[in-house]
GROMACS .gro file of N, CA and C in nm:
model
  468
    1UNK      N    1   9.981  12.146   7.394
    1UNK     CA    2   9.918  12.065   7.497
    1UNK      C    3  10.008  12.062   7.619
    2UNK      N    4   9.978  12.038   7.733
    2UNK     CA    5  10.017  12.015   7.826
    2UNK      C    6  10.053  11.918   7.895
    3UNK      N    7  10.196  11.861   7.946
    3UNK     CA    8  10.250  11.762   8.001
    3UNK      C    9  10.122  11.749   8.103
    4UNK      N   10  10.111  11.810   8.184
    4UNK     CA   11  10.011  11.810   8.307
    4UNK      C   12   9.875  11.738   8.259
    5UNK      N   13   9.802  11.768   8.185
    5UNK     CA   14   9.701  11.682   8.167
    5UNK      C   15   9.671  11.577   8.108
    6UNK      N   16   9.778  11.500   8.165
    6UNK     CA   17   9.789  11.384   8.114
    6UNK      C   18   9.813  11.303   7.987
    7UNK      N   19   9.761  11.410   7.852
    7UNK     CA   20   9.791  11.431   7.746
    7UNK      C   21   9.958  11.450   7.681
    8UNK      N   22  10.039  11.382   7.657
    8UNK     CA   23  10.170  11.423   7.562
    8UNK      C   24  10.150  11.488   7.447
    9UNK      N   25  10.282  11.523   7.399
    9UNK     CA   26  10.282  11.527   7.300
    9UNK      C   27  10.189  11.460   7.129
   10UNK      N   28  10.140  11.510   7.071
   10UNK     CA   29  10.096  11.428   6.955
   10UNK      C   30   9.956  11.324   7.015
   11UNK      N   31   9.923  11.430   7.136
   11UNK     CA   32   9.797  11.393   7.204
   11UNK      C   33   9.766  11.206   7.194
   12UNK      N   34   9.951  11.180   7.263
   12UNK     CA   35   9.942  11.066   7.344
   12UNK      C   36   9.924  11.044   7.485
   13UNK      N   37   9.833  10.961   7.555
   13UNK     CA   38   9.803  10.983   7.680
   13UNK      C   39   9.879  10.920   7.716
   14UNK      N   40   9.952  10.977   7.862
   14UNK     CA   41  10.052  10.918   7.925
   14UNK      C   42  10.020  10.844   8.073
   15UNK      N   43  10.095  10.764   8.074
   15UNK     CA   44  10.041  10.683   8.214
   15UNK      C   45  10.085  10.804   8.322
   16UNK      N   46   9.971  10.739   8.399
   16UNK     CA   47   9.922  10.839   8.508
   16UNK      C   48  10.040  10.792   8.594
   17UNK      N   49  10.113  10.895   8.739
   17UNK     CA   50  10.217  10.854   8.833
   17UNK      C   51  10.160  10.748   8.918
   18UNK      N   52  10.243  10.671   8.942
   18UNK     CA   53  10.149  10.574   9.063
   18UNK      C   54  10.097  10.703   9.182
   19UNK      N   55   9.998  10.651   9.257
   19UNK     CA   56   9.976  10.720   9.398
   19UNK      C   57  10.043  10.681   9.500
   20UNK      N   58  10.099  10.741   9.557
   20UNK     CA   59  10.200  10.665   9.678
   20UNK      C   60  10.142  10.644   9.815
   21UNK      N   61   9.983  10.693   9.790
   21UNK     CA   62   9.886  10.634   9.924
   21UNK      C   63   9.851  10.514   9.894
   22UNK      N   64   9.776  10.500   9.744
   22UNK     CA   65   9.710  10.385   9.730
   22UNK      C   66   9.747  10.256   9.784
   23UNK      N   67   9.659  10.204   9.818
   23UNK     CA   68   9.693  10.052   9.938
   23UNK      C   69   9.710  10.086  10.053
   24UNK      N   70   9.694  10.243  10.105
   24UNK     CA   71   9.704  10.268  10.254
   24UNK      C   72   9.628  10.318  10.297
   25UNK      N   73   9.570  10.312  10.414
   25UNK     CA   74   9.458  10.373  10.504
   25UNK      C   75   9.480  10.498  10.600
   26UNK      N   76   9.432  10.592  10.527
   26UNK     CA   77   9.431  10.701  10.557
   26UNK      C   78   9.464  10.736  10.705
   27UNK      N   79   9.494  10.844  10.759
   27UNK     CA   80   9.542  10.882  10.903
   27UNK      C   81   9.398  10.957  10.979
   28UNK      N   82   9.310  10.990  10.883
   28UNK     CA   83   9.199  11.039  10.853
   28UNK      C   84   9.092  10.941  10.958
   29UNK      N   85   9.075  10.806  10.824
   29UNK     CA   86   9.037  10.723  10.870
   29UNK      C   87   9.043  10.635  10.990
   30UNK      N   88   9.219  10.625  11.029
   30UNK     CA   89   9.233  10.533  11.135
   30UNK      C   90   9.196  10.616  11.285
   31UNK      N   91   9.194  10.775  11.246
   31UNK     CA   92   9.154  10.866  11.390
   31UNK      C   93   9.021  10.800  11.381
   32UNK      N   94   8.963  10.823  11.285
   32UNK     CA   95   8.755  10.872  11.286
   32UNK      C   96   8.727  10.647  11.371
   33UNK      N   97   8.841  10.568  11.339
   33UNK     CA   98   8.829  10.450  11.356
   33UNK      C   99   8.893  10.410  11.537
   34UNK      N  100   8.981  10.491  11.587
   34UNK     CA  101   9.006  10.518  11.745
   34UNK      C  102   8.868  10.623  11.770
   35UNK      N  103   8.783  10.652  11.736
   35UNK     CA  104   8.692  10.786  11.777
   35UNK      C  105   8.641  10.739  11.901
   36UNK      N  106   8.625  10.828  12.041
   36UNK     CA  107   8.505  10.798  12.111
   36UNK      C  108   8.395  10.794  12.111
   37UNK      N  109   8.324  10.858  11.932
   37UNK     CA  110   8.219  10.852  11.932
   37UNK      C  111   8.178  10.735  11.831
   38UNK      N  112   8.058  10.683  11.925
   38UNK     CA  113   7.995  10.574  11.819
   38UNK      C  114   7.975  10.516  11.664
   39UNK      N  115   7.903  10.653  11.680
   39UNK     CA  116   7.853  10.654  11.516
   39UNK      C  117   7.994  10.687  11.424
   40UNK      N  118   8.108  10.773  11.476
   40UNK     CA  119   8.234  10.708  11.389
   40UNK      C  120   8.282  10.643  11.393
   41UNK      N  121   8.289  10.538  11.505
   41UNK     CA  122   8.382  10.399  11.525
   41UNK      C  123   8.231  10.365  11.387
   42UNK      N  124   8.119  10.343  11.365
   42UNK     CA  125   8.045  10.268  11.309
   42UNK      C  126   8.099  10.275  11.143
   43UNK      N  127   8.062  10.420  11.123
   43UNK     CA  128   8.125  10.461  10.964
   43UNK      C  129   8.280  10.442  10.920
   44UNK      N  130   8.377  10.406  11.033
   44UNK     CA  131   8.523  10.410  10.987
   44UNK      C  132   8.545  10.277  10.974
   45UNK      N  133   8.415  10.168  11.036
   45UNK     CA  134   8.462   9.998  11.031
   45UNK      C  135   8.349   9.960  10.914
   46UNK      N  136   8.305  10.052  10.890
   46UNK     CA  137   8.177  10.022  10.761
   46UNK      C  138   8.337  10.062  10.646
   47UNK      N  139   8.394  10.167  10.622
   47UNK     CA  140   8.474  10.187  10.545
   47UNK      C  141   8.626  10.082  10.542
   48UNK      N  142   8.628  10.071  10.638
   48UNK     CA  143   8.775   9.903  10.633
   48UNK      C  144   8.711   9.831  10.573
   49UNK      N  145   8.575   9.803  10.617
   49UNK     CA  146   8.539   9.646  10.562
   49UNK      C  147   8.493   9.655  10.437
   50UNK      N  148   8.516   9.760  10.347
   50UNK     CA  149   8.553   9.776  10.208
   50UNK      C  150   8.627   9.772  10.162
   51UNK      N  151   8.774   9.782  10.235
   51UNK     CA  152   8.889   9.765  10.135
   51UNK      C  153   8.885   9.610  10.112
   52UNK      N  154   8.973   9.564   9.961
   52UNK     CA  155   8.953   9.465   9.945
   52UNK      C  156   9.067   9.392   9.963
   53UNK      N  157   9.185   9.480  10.065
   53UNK     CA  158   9.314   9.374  10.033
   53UNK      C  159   9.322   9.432  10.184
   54UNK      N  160   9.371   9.299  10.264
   54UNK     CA  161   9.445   9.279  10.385
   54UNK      C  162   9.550   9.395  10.469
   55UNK      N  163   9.648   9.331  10.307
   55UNK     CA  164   9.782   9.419  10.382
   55UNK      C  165   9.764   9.547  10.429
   56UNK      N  166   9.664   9.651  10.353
   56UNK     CA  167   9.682   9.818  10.394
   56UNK      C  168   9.640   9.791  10.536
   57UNK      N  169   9.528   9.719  10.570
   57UNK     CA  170   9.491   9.669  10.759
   57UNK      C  171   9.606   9.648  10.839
   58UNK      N  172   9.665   9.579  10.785
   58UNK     CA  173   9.842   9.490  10.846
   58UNK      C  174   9.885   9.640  10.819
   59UNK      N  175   9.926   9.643  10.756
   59UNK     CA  176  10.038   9.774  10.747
   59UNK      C  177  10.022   9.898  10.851
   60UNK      N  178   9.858   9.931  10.891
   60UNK     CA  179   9.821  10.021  11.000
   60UNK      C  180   9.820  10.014  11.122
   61UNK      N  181   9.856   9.889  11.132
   61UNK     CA  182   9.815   9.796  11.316
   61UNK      C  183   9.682   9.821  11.336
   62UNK      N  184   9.563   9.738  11.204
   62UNK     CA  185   9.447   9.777  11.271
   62UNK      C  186   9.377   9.663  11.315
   63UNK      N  187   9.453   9.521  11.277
   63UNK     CA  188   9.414   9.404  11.310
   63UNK      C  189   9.373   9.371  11.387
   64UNK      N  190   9.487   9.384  11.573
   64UNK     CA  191   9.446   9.393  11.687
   64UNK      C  192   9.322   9.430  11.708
   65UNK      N  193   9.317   9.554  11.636
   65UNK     CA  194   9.209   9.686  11.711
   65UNK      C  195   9.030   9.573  11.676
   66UNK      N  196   9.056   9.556  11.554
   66UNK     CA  197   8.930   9.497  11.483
   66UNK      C  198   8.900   9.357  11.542
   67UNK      N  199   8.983   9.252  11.566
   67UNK     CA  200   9.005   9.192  11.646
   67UNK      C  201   8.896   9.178  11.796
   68UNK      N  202   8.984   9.341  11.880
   68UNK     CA  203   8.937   9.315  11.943
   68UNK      C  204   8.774   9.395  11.967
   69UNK      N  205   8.699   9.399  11.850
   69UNK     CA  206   8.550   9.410  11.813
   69UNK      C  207   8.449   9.297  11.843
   70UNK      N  208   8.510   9.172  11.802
   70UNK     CA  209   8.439   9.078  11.834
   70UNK      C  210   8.416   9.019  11.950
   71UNK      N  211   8.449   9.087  12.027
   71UNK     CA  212   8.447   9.074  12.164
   71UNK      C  213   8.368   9.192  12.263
   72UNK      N  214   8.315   9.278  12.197
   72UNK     CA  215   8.297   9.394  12.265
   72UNK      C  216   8.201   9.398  12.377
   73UNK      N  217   8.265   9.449  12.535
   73UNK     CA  218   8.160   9.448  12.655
   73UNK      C  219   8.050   9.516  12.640
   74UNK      N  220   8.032   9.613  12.562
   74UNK     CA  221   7.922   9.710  12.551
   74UNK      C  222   7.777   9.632  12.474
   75UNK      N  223   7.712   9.609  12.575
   75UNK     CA  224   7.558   9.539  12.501
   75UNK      C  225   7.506   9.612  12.376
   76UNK      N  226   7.515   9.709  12.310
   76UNK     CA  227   7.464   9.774  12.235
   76UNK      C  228   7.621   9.746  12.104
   77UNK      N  229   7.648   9.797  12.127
   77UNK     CA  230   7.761   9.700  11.994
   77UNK      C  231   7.738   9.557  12.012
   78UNK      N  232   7.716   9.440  12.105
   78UNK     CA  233   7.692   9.361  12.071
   78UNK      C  234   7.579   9.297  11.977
   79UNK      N  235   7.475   9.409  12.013
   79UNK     CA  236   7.370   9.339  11.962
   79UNK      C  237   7.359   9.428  11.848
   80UNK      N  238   7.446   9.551  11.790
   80UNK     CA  239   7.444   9.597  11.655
   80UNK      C  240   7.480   9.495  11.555
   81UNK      N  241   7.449   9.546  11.469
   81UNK     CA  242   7.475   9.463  11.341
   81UNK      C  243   7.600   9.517  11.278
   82UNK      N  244   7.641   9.647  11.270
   82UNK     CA  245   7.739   9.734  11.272
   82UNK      C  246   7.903   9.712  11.312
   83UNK      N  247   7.929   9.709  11.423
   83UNK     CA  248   8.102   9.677  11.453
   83UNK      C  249   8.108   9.550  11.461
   84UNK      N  250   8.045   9.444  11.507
   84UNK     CA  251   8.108   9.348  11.556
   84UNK      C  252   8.048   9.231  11.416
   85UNK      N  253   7.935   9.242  11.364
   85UNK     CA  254   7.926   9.193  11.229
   85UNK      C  255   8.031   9.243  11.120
   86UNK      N  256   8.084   9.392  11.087
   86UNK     CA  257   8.144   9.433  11.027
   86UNK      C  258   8.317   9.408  11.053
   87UNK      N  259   8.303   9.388  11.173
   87UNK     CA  260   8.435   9.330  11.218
   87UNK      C  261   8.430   9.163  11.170
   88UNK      N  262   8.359   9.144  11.151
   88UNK     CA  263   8.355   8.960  11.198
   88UNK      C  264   8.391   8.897  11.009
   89UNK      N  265   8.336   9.012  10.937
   89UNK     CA  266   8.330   9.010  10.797
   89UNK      C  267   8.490   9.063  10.752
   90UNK      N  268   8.535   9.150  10.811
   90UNK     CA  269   8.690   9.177  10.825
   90UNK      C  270   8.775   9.062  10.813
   91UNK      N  271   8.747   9.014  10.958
   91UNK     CA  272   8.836   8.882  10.970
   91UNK      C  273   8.814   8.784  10.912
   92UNK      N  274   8.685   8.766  10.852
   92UNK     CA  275   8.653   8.674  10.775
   92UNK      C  276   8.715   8.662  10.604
   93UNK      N  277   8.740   8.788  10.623
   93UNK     CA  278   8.805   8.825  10.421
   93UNK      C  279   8.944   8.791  10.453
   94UNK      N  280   8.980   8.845  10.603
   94UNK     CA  281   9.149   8.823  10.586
   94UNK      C  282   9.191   8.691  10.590
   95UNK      N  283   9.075   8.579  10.644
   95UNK     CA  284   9.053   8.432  10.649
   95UNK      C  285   9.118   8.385  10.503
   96UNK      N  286   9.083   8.462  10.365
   96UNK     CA  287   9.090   8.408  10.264
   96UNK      C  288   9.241   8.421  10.219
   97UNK      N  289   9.309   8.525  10.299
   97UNK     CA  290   9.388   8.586  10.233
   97UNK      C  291   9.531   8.488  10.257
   98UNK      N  292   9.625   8.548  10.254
   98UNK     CA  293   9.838   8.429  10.232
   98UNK      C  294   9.791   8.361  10.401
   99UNK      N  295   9.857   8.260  10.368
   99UNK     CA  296   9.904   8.247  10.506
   99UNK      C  297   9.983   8.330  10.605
  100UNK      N  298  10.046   8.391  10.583
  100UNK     CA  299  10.143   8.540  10.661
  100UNK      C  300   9.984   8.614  10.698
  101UNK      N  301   9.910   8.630  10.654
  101UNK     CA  302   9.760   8.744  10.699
  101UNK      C  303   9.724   8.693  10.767
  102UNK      N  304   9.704   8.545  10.751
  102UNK     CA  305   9.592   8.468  10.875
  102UNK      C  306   9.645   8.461  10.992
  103UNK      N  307   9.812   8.477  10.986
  103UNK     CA  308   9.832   8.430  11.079
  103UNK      C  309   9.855   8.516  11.188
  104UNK      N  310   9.852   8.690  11.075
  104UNK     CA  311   9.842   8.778  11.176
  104UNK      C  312   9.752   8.795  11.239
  105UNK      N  313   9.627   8.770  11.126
  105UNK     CA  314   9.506   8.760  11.248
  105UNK      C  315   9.507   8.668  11.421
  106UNK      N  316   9.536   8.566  11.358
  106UNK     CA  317   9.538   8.426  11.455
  106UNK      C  318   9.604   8.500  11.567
  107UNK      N  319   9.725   8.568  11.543
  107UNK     CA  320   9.827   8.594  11.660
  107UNK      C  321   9.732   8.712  11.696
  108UNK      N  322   9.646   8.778  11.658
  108UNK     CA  323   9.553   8.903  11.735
  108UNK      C  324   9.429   8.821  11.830
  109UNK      N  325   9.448   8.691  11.812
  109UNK     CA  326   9.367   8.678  11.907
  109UNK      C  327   9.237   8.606  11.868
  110UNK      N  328   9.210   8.590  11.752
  110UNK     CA  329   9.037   8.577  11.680
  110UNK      C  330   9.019   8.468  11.727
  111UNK      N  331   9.132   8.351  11.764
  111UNK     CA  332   9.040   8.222  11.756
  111UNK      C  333   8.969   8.204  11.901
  112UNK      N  334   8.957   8.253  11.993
  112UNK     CA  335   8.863   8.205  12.120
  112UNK      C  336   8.747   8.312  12.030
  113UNK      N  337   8.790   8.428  12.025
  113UNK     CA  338   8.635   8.492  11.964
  113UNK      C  339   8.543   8.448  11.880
  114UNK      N  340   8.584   8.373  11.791
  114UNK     CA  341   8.554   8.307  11.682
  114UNK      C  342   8.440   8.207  11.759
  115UNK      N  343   8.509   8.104  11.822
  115UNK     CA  344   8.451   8.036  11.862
  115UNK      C  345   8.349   8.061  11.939
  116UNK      N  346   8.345   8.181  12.036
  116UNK     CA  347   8.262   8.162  12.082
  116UNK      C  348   8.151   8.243  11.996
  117UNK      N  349   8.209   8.330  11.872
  117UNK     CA  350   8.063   8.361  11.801
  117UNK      C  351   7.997   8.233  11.753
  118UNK      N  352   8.066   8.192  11.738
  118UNK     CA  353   8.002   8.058  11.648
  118UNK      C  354   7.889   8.062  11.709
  119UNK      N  355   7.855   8.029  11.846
  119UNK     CA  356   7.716   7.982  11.925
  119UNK      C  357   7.656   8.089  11.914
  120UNK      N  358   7.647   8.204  11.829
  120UNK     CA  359   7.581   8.333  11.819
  120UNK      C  360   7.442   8.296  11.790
  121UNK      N  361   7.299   8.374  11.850
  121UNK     CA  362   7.159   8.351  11.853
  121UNK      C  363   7.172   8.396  11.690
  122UNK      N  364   7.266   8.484  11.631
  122UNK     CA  365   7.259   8.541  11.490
  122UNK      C  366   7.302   8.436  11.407
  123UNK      N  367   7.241   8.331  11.295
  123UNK     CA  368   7.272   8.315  11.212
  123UNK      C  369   7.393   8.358  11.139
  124UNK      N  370   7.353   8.430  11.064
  124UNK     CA  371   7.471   8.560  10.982
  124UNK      C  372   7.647   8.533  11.049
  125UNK      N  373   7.626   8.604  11.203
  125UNK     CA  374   7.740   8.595  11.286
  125UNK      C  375   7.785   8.461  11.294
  126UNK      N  376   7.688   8.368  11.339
  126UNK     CA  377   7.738   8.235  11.370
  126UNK      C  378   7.833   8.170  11.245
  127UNK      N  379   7.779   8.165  11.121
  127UNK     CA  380   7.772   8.123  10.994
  127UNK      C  381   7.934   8.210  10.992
  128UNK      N  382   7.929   8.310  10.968
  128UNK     CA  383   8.082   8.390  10.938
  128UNK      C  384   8.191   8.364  11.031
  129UNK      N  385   8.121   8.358  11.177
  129UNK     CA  386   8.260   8.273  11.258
  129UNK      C  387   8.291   8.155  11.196
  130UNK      N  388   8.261   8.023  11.200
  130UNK     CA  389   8.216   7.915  11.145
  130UNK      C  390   8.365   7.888  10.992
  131UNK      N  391   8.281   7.992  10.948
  131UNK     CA  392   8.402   8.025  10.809
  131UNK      C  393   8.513   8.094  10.819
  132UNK      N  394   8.523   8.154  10.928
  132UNK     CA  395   8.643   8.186  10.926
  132UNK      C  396   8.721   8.120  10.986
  133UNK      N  397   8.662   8.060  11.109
  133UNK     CA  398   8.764   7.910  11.189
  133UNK      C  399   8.802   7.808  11.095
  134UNK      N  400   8.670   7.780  10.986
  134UNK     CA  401   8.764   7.628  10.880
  134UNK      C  402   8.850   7.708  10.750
  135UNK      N  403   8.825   7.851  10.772
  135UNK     CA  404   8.928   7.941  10.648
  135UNK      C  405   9.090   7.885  10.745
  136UNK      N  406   9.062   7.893  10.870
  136UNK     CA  407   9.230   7.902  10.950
  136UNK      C  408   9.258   7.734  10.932
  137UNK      N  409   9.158   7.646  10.950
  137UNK     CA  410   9.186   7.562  10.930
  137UNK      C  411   9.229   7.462  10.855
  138UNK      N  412   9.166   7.493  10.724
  138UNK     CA  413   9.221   7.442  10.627
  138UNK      C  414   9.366   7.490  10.536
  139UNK      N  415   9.395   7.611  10.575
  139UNK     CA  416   9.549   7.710  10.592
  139UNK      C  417   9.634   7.650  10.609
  140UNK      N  418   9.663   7.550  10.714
  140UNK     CA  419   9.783   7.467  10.743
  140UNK      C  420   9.776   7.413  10.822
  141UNK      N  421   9.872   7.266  10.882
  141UNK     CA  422   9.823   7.179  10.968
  141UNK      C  423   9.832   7.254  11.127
  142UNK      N  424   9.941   7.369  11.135
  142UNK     CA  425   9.975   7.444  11.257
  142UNK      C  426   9.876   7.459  11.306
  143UNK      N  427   9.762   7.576  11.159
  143UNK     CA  428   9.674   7.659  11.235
  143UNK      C  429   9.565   7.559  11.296
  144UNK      N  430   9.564   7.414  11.204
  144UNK     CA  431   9.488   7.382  11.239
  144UNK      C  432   9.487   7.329  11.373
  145UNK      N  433   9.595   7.246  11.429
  145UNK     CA  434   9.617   7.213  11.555
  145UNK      C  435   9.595   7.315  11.622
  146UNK      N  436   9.630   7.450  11.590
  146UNK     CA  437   9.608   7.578  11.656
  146UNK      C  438   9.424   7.561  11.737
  147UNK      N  439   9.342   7.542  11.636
  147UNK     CA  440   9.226   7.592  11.656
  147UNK      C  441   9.193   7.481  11.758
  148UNK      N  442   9.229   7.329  11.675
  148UNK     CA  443   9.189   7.228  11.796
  148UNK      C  444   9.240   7.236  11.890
  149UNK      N  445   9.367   7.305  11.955
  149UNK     CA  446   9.405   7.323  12.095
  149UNK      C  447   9.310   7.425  12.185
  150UNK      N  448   9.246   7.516  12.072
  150UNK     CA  449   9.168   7.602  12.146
  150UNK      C  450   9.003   7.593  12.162
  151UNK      N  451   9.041   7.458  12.133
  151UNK     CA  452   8.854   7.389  12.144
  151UNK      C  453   8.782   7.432  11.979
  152UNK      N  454   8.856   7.498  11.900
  152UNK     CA  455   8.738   7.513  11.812
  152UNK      C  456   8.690   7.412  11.723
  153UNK      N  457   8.761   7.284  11.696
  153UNK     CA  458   8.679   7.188  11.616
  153UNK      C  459   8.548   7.150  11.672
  154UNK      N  460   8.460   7.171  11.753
  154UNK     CA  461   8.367   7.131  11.833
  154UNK      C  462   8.273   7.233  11.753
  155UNK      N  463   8.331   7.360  11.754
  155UNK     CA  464   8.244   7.508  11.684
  155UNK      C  465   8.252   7.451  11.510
  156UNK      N  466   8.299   7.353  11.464
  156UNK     CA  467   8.318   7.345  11.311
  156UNK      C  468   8.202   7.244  11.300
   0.00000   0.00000   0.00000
């Protein structure tokens, strides 16, 4: 038998090597996610907002970038359901995550965005800002003074 297929000796299976990507976001991904074209900024923020852990985001500097989604001048991403929902669901998971995550979010900027999705004509959007401002808020008394300095208890 062969060391290589995973198989040992006396056809004991051997633990597999760790992957030394796993938990990181591809170089692949973070181009197709800078793309000038639409429909890949759409499929590369449909694919983040599947991973299920924070840090590989933190670890890429993609926070900022996603961040600054919820804000986007372009009327047609605004009114997609696509980047700026898929973004909003981003920040909303990293809402759940250590305090060190939220707060990277916080320092990218989310809480005026936040707030002002809140008043979103979208349900869905409104509802996920909403949760992600009392996710920062209930985090710690900082963030929370944080949010009330920036008007958002009014959006809660």
């Amino acid at each position: 038998m062969s060391l290589s297929s995973g198989v040992g000796l006396f056809g004991i299976r051997l633990p597999e090597a760790p992957d030394p990507d796993k938990g990181k976001i591809s170089k692949a991904l973070i181009r197709e996610f800078h793309s000038d074209d639409l429909q890949s900024r759409r499929t590369a923020i449909t694919k983040i907002r599947k991973i299920q852990d924070a840090q590989p985001l933190i670890d890429a500097g993609l926070v900022p970038d996603i961040v600054s989604l919820l804000e986007s001048e372009d009327a047609h991403i605004q009114l997609s359901t696509v980047p700026e929902s898929e973004a909003l669901r981003i920040v909303l998971g990293i809402t759940y995550e250590t305090t060190y995550q939220i707060n990277i979010v916080v320092e990218a900027g989310t809480i005026p965005k936040l707030i002002r999705l809140s008043a979103s004509p979208s349900k869905a959007i409104a509802v996920n800002a909403v949760s992600a401002l009392a996710n920062i808020v209930r985090d710690s008394p900082s963030l929370r003074d944080r949010v009330e300095e920036e008007g958002g208890i009014d959006a809660l």
